[in-house]
Coordinates of N, CA and C in Angstrom, one line a residue:
M1 N 150.1 148.9 124.6 CA 149.5 147.9 124.9 C 148.6 147.5 123.8
K2 N 148.4 145.7 124.0 CA 148.4 145.2 122.7 C 146.6 144.7 123.1
L3 N 145.9 144.6 122.3 CA 144.5 144.4 122.4 C 144.4 142.7 121.7
L4 N 144.0 141.7 122.5 CA 143.7 140.0 121.9 C 142.3 140.1 122.1
K5 N 141.7 139.2 121.4 CA 140.5 138.8 121.5 C 140.2 137.5 121.0
P6 N 140.8 136.5 121.7 CA 140.5 134.8 121.4 C 139.1 134.6 120.9
S7 N 138.8 133.9 119.8 CA 137.7 133.5 119.6 C 137.2 132.6 120.4
W8 N 138.1 131.6 120.9 CA 137.7 130.2 121.4 C 137.3 130.5 123.2
V9 N 137.5 131.9 123.6 CA 136.9 132.3 125.0 C 135.6 132.8 124.7
N10 N 134.8 131.6 125.0 CA 133.0 131.7 124.7 C 132.2 131.0 125.7
H11 N 131.2 131.7 125.8 CA 130.1 130.5 126.4 C 129.5 129.8 125.7
E12 N 129.5 129.4 124.6 CA 128.5 129.1 123.4 C 127.9 130.0 122.8
D13 N 128.2 131.3 122.5 CA 127.3 132.6 122.2 C 126.8 133.0 123.3
K14 N 126.5 132.6 124.3 CA 125.8 133.2 125.7 C 127.0 134.4 126.2
P15 N 126.1 135.5 127.1 CA 126.8 136.7 127.3 C 127.8 136.0 128.7
I16 N 129.1 136.6 128.6 CA 130.0 136.8 129.5 C 129.7 138.0 130.3
F17 N 129.8 137.8 131.7 CA 129.3 139.0 132.5 C 130.7 139.3 133.5
S18 N 131.3 138.4 133.8 CA 132.7 138.6 134.7 C 133.8 137.7 134.3
V19 N 135.0 138.4 134.6 CA 136.6 137.8 134.3 C 137.5 138.2 135.3
D20 N 138.3 137.3 135.7 CA 139.1 137.5 136.7 C 140.4 136.6 136.6
I21 N 141.5 137.3 136.7 CA 142.9 136.8 136.4 C 143.6 135.8 137.3
H22 N 143.8 134.9 137.8 CA 144.5 134.3 138.8 C 145.7 134.7 139.3
P23 N 145.8 134.8 140.3 CA 147.3 135.6 141.1 C 148.5 135.1 140.5
T24 N 148.3 133.8 140.0 CA 149.5 133.3 139.4 C 150.0 133.7 138.0
G25 N 148.9 134.5 137.6 CA 148.8 134.5 136.0 C 149.2 133.5 135.2
K26 N 148.3 132.5 135.6 CA 148.5 131.3 134.5 C 147.1 131.0 134.2
R27 N 146.3 131.5 135.0 CA 144.5 130.8 134.7 C 143.7 132.2 134.7
F28 N 142.6 132.4 133.7 CA 141.8 133.2 134.4 C 140.4 132.5 134.3
A29 N 139.4 133.5 134.9 CA 137.9 132.8 135.0 C 136.9 133.6 134.4
T30 N 136.0 133.0 134.0 CA 135.1 133.6 133.3 C 133.4 133.5 133.6
G31 N 132.4 134.3 134.1 CA 131.2 134.0 134.5 C 130.1 134.6 134.0
G32 N 129.3 134.0 133.2 CA 128.2 134.3 132.7 C 127.0 133.2 132.6
Q33 N 126.6 133.4 131.2 CA 125.3 132.3 130.8 C 126.2 131.1 130.1
G34 N 125.2 130.1 130.1 CA 125.6 128.7 129.3 C 124.7 127.5 129.5
G35 N 124.4 127.3 128.2 CA 123.2 126.2 128.0 C 122.1 127.0 128.8
D36 N 121.5 126.3 129.7 CA 120.2 126.4 130.4 C 120.4 126.8 131.6
S37 N 121.8 127.3 132.2 CA 122.3 127.5 133.3 C 122.9 128.4 133.6
G38 N 123.6 128.9 134.6 CA 124.9 129.9 135.0 C 126.2 129.0 134.4
R39 N 127.2 129.6 133.9 CA 128.5 129.0 133.7 C 129.7 129.4 134.2
V40 N 130.7 129.0 134.4 CA 132.0 129.2 135.0 C 132.9 128.4 134.5
V41 N 133.8 129.3 133.7 CA 134.8 128.4 133.4 C 136.3 129.1 133.5
V42 N 137.2 128.1 133.7 CA 138.6 128.3 134.1 C 139.4 128.1 132.7
W43 N 140.4 129.0 132.4 CA 140.8 129.2 131.1 C 142.4 128.9 131.4
N44 N 143.3 128.4 130.1 CA 144.5 128.7 130.4 C 144.9 130.0 129.7
L45 N 145.7 130.8 130.8 CA 146.1 131.9 130.3 C 147.3 132.3 129.1
N46 N 148.2 131.1 129.2 CA 149.2 131.2 128.4 C 148.6 131.2 127.0
S47 N 147.5 130.2 126.6 CA 147.0 130.1 125.1 C 146.8 131.6 124.8
V48 N 146.3 132.4 125.8 CA 146.2 133.6 125.2 C 147.6 134.5 124.9
L49 N 148.3 134.6 125.6 CA 149.7 135.5 126.0 C 150.6 134.7 124.8
Y50 N 150.5 133.4 124.4 CA 151.8 133.1 123.9 C 151.0 132.2 122.5
E51 N 151.2 132.6 121.2 CA 150.8 132.0 120.0 C 151.2 130.7 119.9
E52 N 152.4 130.3 120.4 CA 152.7 128.9 120.2 C 152.2 127.9 121.1
V53 N 151.5 128.4 122.2 CA 150.7 127.8 123.0 C 149.4 127.6 122.3
E54 N 148.6 128.5 122.1 CA 147.4 128.7 121.3 C 147.3 127.7 120.3
V55 N 148.2 127.7 119.2 CA 148.2 126.9 118.2 C 148.3 125.4 118.5
D56 N 149.1 124.8 119.8 CA 149.5 123.7 119.8 C 148.4 122.8 120.4
P57 N 148.0 121.9 119.5 CA 146.6 121.0 119.8 C 146.8 120.0 120.9
N58 N 148.0 120.0 121.5 CA 147.9 119.2 122.8 C 148.0 120.0 124.3
I59 N 147.7 121.1 124.1 CA 147.6 122.1 125.1 C 146.2 123.0 125.3
P60 N 145.8 122.4 126.4 CA 144.3 122.5 126.4 C 144.1 124.2 126.6
K61 N 142.9 124.9 126.2 CA 143.0 126.2 126.3 C 141.8 126.2 127.5
M62 N 140.8 125.5 127.5 CA 139.7 125.1 128.5 C 140.1 124.4 129.5
L63 N 140.3 124.8 131.0 CA 140.9 123.9 131.7 C 139.8 123.3 132.7
C64 N 138.5 123.6 132.8 CA 137.4 123.1 133.6 C 136.4 123.9 133.1
Q65 N 135.1 123.4 133.1 CA 133.9 124.1 132.7 C 132.8 123.6 133.8
M66 N 132.3 124.6 134.8 CA 131.4 124.1 135.8 C 130.2 125.1 135.8
D67 N 128.8 123.9 135.4 CA 127.5 124.3 135.3 C 126.7 124.1 136.2
N68 N 127.1 124.4 137.5 CA 126.2 124.2 138.8 C 125.6 125.4 139.0
H69 N 125.8 126.5 138.8 CA 124.6 127.5 139.1 C 123.4 127.4 138.3
L70 N 122.2 127.6 138.7 CA 121.0 127.6 138.2 C 120.5 128.6 137.5
A71 N 121.3 129.6 137.7 CA 120.9 130.8 136.4 C 122.2 131.8 136.1
C72 N 122.2 132.3 135.6 CA 123.3 133.3 135.1 C 124.2 133.8 136.4
V73 N 125.5 133.5 136.2 CA 126.5 134.2 137.1 C 127.1 135.3 136.8
N74 N 127.1 136.3 137.5 CA 127.4 137.8 137.4 C 128.8 138.1 138.0
C75 N 129.6 137.3 138.8 CA 130.7 137.7 139.3 C 131.6 136.3 139.7
V76 N 132.7 136.6 139.0 CA 133.9 135.4 139.6 C 135.0 136.1 140.2
R77 N 135.5 135.6 141.2 CA 136.4 136.5 142.0 C 137.6 135.2 142.7
W78 N 138.7 135.2 142.3 CA 139.8 134.3 143.0 C 140.3 134.9 144.1
S79 N 140.4 134.3 145.2 CA 141.0 134.5 146.6 C 142.5 135.1 146.0
N80 N 142.9 136.1 147.3 CA 144.1 136.5 146.9 C 145.3 135.3 146.9
D81 N 145.3 134.2 147.7 CA 146.3 133.3 147.5 C 145.9 132.4 146.4
G82 N 145.1 132.4 145.6 CA 144.6 131.7 144.5 C 144.2 130.4 144.8
R83 N 144.0 130.0 145.9 CA 143.4 128.7 146.5 C 142.0 128.2 146.1
Y84 N 141.3 129.2 145.8 CA 139.8 129.3 145.9 C 139.3 130.3 144.9
L85 N 138.0 130.1 143.8 CA 137.4 130.9 143.1 C 136.1 130.8 143.7
A86 N 135.7 132.1 144.0 CA 134.0 132.4 144.3 C 133.3 132.9 143.1
S87 N 132.0 132.1 143.1 CA 131.4 132.5 142.1 C 129.6 133.1 142.6
G88 N 129.1 134.1 142.0 CA 127.9 134.6 142.6 C 126.8 134.6 141.4
G89 N 125.7 134.5 141.5 CA 124.7 134.6 140.6 C 123.1 134.9 140.6
D90 N 122.5 134.7 139.7 CA 121.0 135.1 139.8 C 120.4 134.0 140.4
D91 N 120.9 132.8 141.0 CA 120.2 132.1 141.8 C 120.3 132.1 143.3
R92 N 120.8 133.3 143.4 CA 121.2 133.7 144.9 C 122.3 133.1 145.6
L93 N 122.9 132.5 145.0 CA 123.8 131.5 145.7 C 125.2 132.1 145.3
V94 N 125.9 131.9 146.2 CA 127.4 132.0 146.2 C 128.2 130.6 146.4
M95 N 129.0 130.2 145.2 CA 129.8 129.1 145.0 C 131.3 129.3 145.3
V96 N 132.0 128.3 146.2 CA 133.4 128.5 146.1 C 133.9 127.0 145.9
W97 N 134.9 127.3 144.9 CA 135.4 126.5 144.3 C 136.9 126.1 145.0
A98 N 137.4 124.8 144.7 CA 138.9 124.7 145.0 C 139.5 123.5 143.9
L99 N 140.9 123.5 143.8 CA 141.3 122.7 142.5 C 141.5 121.0 143.2
S100 N 140.7 120.3 142.5 CA 141.0 118.8 143.0 C 142.3 118.1 142.7
V101 N 142.8 117.5 143.4 CA 144.0 116.7 143.2 C 143.6 115.6 141.8
A102 N 142.6 115.4 141.6 CA 142.0 114.5 140.6 C 142.0 115.3 139.1
T103 N 142.5 114.7 137.9 CA 142.3 115.3 136.9 C 141.6 114.8 136.0
C104 N 140.9 115.3 134.7 CA 139.6 114.5 134.0 C 140.5 114.5 132.7
A105 N 140.4 113.5 131.7 CA 141.2 113.4 130.6 C 140.2 114.2 129.6
A106 N 141.1 114.7 128.6 CA 140.3 115.2 127.4 C 141.2 114.9 126.1
G107 N 140.8 113.6 125.7 CA 141.6 112.8 124.9 C 142.9 112.6 125.5
K108 N 144.1 113.3 125.1 CA 145.0 113.0 125.6 C 145.7 113.9 126.4
R109 N 144.8 115.1 126.4 CA 145.3 116.2 127.3 C 144.6 116.1 129.0
K110 N 145.5 116.5 129.7 CA 145.0 116.6 131.0 C 144.2 118.2 131.4
T111 N 143.0 118.0 131.7 CA 142.6 119.4 132.3 C 142.3 119.3 133.8
E112 N 142.0 120.5 134.3 CA 141.8 120.8 135.6 C 140.7 120.3 136.2
M113 N 140.4 120.0 137.4 CA 139.0 119.7 138.0 C 138.8 120.6 139.1
W114 N 137.7 121.6 138.9 CA 137.5 122.2 140.2 C 136.1 121.9 140.8
R115 N 136.0 121.6 141.9 CA 134.8 121.3 142.5 C 134.4 122.1 143.6
C116 N 133.2 122.2 143.8 CA 132.5 122.9 144.7 C 132.7 122.8 146.3
I117 N 133.2 123.2 147.0 CA 133.4 122.8 148.3 C 132.7 123.6 149.1
S118 N 131.8 124.7 148.8 CA 130.8 125.1 149.7 C 129.9 125.9 148.8
T119 N 128.4 125.9 149.3 CA 127.4 126.8 148.7 C 126.8 127.7 149.6
L120 N 126.8 129.0 149.4 CA 126.5 129.8 150.6 C 125.2 130.3 150.2
R121 N 124.4 130.0 151.0 CA 123.0 130.6 151.1 C 122.9 131.7 152.0
G122 N 122.0 133.1 151.5 CA 121.7 133.9 152.7 C 121.2 135.2 151.7
H123 N 121.6 135.4 150.8 CA 120.7 136.5 149.7 C 119.5 136.3 149.5
A124 N 118.8 136.9 149.2 CA 117.3 136.9 148.9 C 116.9 137.4 147.6
G125 N 117.8 137.7 146.9 CA 117.8 138.1 145.5 C 119.2 137.9 144.9
D126 N 119.3 138.1 143.2 CA 120.6 138.2 142.8 C 121.9 138.6 143.3
I127 N 123.1 138.1 143.1 CA 123.9 138.4 143.4 C 124.8 139.1 142.5
L128 N 125.3 140.5 142.7 CA 126.1 141.1 141.8 C 127.5 141.4 142.2
D129 N 128.1 141.3 143.1 CA 129.6 141.5 143.1 C 130.4 140.2 144.6
L130 N 131.4 140.4 144.2 CA 132.0 139.4 145.4 C 133.3 140.2 145.8
A131 N 133.8 140.0 146.9 CA 135.3 140.7 147.0 C 135.7 139.9 148.6
W132 N 137.1 139.2 148.2 CA 138.0 138.9 149.3 C 138.6 139.7 149.9
S133 N 138.7 139.7 151.1 CA 139.7 140.3 152.0 C 140.8 140.0 151.9
P134 N 141.8 141.2 152.2 CA 143.4 141.3 151.4 C 143.8 139.7 152.3
S135 N 143.5 139.2 153.2 CA 144.1 138.1 154.2 C 143.1 137.1 153.8
D136 N 142.0 137.1 152.9 CA 141.4 135.7 152.6 C 140.5 135.5 153.8
K137 N 140.4 136.3 154.8 CA 139.7 135.8 156.1 C 138.1 135.6 155.8
W138 N 137.8 136.8 155.1 CA 136.6 136.9 154.8 C 136.2 137.2 153.2
L139 N 134.7 136.7 153.1 CA 134.2 137.1 151.6 C 133.0 137.6 151.8
A140 N 133.2 139.0 150.9 CA 131.9 139.7 151.0 C 130.9 139.7 149.6
S141 N 129.7 139.4 150.1 CA 128.8 139.6 148.9 C 127.9 140.4 148.6
C142 N 127.3 140.8 147.7 CA 126.2 141.9 147.5 C 125.3 141.3 146.6
S143 N 124.0 141.9 147.0 CA 122.7 141.5 146.2 C 121.7 142.8 145.9
V144 N 120.9 142.4 145.0 CA 119.8 143.4 144.9 C 118.8 143.2 145.9
D145 N 119.1 142.3 147.2 CA 118.2 142.6 148.0 C 118.4 143.5 149.0
N146 N 119.7 144.6 148.4 CA 120.3 145.6 149.0 C 120.9 145.3 150.7
S147 N 121.5 144.2 150.9 CA 122.3 143.7 151.5 C 123.8 143.4 151.3
I148 N 124.6 143.5 152.1 CA 126.0 142.8 152.2 C 126.2 141.7 152.8
I149 N 126.4 140.6 152.6 CA 126.8 139.4 153.7 C 128.3 139.3 153.6
I150 N 129.1 139.2 155.4 CA 130.3 138.8 155.1 C 130.3 137.4 155.4
W151 N 131.0 136.8 155.0 CA 131.1 135.2 155.2 C 132.8 134.9 155.6
N152 N 132.7 134.0 156.9 CA 134.0 133.5 157.3 C 134.3 132.4 156.2
A153 N 135.6 132.8 155.8 CA 136.5 132.2 154.6 C 137.1 131.1 155.1
E154 N 137.3 130.9 156.4 CA 137.8 130.0 157.3 C 137.2 128.8 157.5
K155 N 135.8 129.1 157.6 CA 134.5 128.2 158.4 C 133.8 128.3 157.2
F156 N 133.6 128.2 156.2 CA 132.5 128.4 155.3 C 131.3 127.0 155.4
P157 N 130.2 127.3 155.7 CA 129.2 128.5 155.5 C 129.0 129.5 156.4
E158 N 129.8 129.5 157.2 CA 129.4 130.4 158.6 C 129.3 132.0 157.8
M159 N 128.0 132.6 158.4 CA 128.2 134.1 158.5 C 128.6 134.9 159.5
V160 N 129.3 135.9 159.0 CA 129.9 136.5 159.9 C 128.8 137.9 160.4
S161 N 128.5 138.7 159.4 CA 127.4 139.5 159.4 C 126.6 139.7 158.0
V162 N 125.5 140.4 158.4 CA 124.8 140.8 157.5 C 124.5 142.3 157.6
L163 N 125.1 143.0 156.7 CA 125.3 144.4 156.5 C 124.1 145.2 155.7
N164 N 122.8 145.9 156.9 CA 122.0 146.5 156.2 C 122.3 147.8 156.4
G165 N 121.7 148.7 155.4 CA 121.7 150.4 155.4 C 121.6 150.9 154.2
H166 N 121.8 150.3 153.3 CA 121.4 150.7 151.6 C 119.9 150.6 151.3
T167 N 119.4 151.3 151.0 CA 118.0 151.4 150.5 C 118.0 151.0 149.0
G168 N 118.6 150.7 148.2 CA 118.7 150.2 147.0 C 119.7 149.1 146.6
L169 N 119.5 148.3 145.3 CA 120.3 147.5 145.5 C 122.0 147.6 145.3
V170 N 122.5 146.6 146.0 CA 124.1 146.9 146.1 C 124.7 146.4 145.1
K171 N 125.6 146.9 144.2 CA 126.3 146.7 142.9 C 127.8 146.2 143.5
G172 N 128.3 146.7 144.3 CA 129.6 146.5 144.5 C 130.2 146.6 145.9
V173 N 131.4 145.9 146.2 CA 131.8 145.8 147.1 C 133.4 145.9 147.0
A174 N 134.3 146.3 147.9 CA 135.4 146.4 147.7 C 136.1 146.8 149.5
W175 N 137.4 145.8 149.6 CA 137.9 145.9 150.6 C 139.0 147.0 150.5
D176 N 139.5 147.6 151.7 CA 140.8 148.5 151.8 C 141.9 147.6 151.8
P177 N 143.0 148.1 151.5 CA 144.2 147.2 151.2 C 144.7 146.6 152.8
V178 N 144.5 147.2 153.6 CA 144.8 146.3 154.8 C 143.5 145.5 155.5
G179 N 142.2 145.6 155.3 CA 141.3 145.0 155.5 C 140.8 145.3 156.8
K180 N 140.9 146.9 157.0 CA 140.0 147.3 157.9 C 138.8 148.1 157.9
Y181 N 138.4 148.5 156.6 CA 137.2 148.9 155.9 C 136.7 148.2 154.9
L182 N 135.6 148.0 154.4 CA 135.0 147.5 153.4 C 133.9 148.6 152.7
A183 N 134.2 149.0 151.5 CA 133.4 149.8 150.9 C 132.0 149.2 150.1
S184 N 130.9 149.9 150.0 CA 129.9 149.2 149.2 C 129.3 150.6 148.3
Q185 N 128.8 150.1 147.4 CA 127.7 151.1 146.3 C 126.6 150.5 146.1
S186 N 125.6 151.5 146.0 CA 124.1 151.3 146.1 C 123.6 152.2 144.9
D187 N 122.2 151.7 144.2 CA 121.6 152.3 143.3 C 120.9 153.5 144.5
D188 N 121.2 153.6 145.7 CA 120.5 154.5 146.5 C 121.4 155.8 146.6
K189 N 122.3 155.9 145.5 CA 123.3 157.0 145.2 C 124.1 157.6 146.1
S190 N 124.6 156.2 147.1 CA 125.4 156.2 148.1 C 126.6 155.1 148.0
L191 N 127.7 155.4 148.7 CA 128.9 155.0 149.1 C 129.0 154.9 150.6
R192 N 128.9 153.6 151.0 CA 129.0 153.5 152.1 C 130.4 152.7 152.8
I193 N 130.9 153.3 153.9 CA 132.3 152.6 154.3 C 131.7 152.0 155.7
W194 N 132.3 150.6 155.6 CA 132.2 149.9 157.0 C 133.4 149.5 157.7
K195 N 133.3 149.4 159.0 CA 134.5 148.9 159.7 C 134.3 147.6 160.1
T196 N 135.5 147.0 160.0 CA 135.2 145.8 160.0 C 135.6 145.3 161.8
A197 N 136.0 146.2 162.5 CA 135.8 145.8 164.0 C 134.7 145.3 164.6
D198 N 133.6 146.2 164.1 CA 132.5 145.8 164.4 C 131.1 146.0 163.4
W199 N 131.7 146.0 162.3 CA 130.6 146.1 161.2 C 129.7 147.1 161.0
A200 N 130.0 148.0 162.0 CA 128.9 149.5 161.4 C 129.6 150.2 160.8
T201 N 128.6 151.3 160.4 CA 128.6 152.2 158.8 C 129.5 153.4 159.6
E202 N 131.0 153.6 158.9 CA 131.9 154.7 159.4 C 131.5 155.5 158.9
K203 N 130.9 155.7 157.5 CA 130.8 156.8 156.8 C 129.8 156.8 155.5
T204 N 128.7 157.4 155.1 CA 128.4 157.4 154.0 C 128.2 158.7 153.3
I205 N 128.8 158.5 152.2 CA 129.0 159.4 151.3 C 128.2 159.6 150.2
T206 N 127.3 160.9 149.8 CA 126.4 161.1 148.6 C 126.6 162.2 147.7
D207 N 127.1 163.2 148.3 CA 127.3 164.3 147.5 C 128.1 163.9 146.2
P208 N 128.9 163.2 145.9 CA 129.2 163.1 144.3 C 128.4 162.3 143.7
F209 N 127.1 161.7 144.3 CA 126.6 161.0 143.2 C 125.2 161.3 143.1
E210 N 124.7 162.6 143.9 CA 123.7 162.8 143.5 C 123.1 163.2 142.3
E211 N 124.0 163.2 141.2 CA 123.7 163.8 139.8 C 123.9 162.5 139.1
C212 N 124.1 161.3 139.6 CA 124.6 160.4 138.7 C 123.3 159.3 138.3
G213 N 122.2 159.5 138.7 CA 121.0 158.7 138.6 C 121.0 157.2 139.2
G214 N 122.1 157.1 140.1 CA 122.2 155.6 140.9 C 122.8 154.8 139.7
D215 N 123.4 155.2 138.7 CA 123.7 154.4 137.7 C 125.5 154.4 137.8
F216 N 126.2 154.4 139.0 CA 127.5 154.1 138.9 C 127.6 152.5 139.3
L217 N 128.6 151.8 138.4 CA 128.8 150.6 138.3 C 129.7 149.6 139.0
C218 N 130.7 150.6 139.1 CA 132.1 149.5 139.6 C 132.7 150.4 140.7
L219 N 133.4 149.7 141.6 CA 133.9 150.2 142.7 C 135.3 149.5 143.1
I220 N 136.5 150.2 143.5 CA 137.7 149.6 143.6 C 138.2 150.6 144.9
Y221 N 139.1 149.8 145.7 CA 139.5 150.8 146.8 C 141.1 150.9 146.3
V222 N 141.5 152.1 146.6 CA 142.9 152.3 146.5 C 143.8 153.2 147.2

């Protein structure tokens, strides 16, 4: 394993809270703070992987910078087909981005233009995590308002369901590989499994987390 720490990947010395690699392996996105607002940046991954690309002044490292969020961005997630990027933050908003056919000039370089195609409003608190279903049919978001919202990714900004049941802030969501179940983790020291057939709770798991103080921070379905 080789550890790389490119100094040019930064948000003007402001915190970066999330990173996600595009399914093609050509780009990666970061989310965090920047200036007086939240910031999402799309970067050229080849500039990290290949030294000859990194030192070439004609190849842009930053592909696009989006400062639309009104507060810190906590999560960025690419859709599985790579067409969309979702971001969620302390402004209680989920923004969905798509690559525009237009390009913007950066000197002699051409960089990408990512535009917000939908702003999803429904949470009453900061958004902490996002997850696309395996088929990209749904987008799940979770928040400090103790809820999970399922969005119809084929008809943004339509809500499919609001999942209530956690009694503490919800920190993470993850889909099973075939999209039949959604898992969620919370500060209430529980893990819940939800059925996508009717969005009811299939199982609540608490025993392994009774001694953790509610501070398990990451969730992944394998």
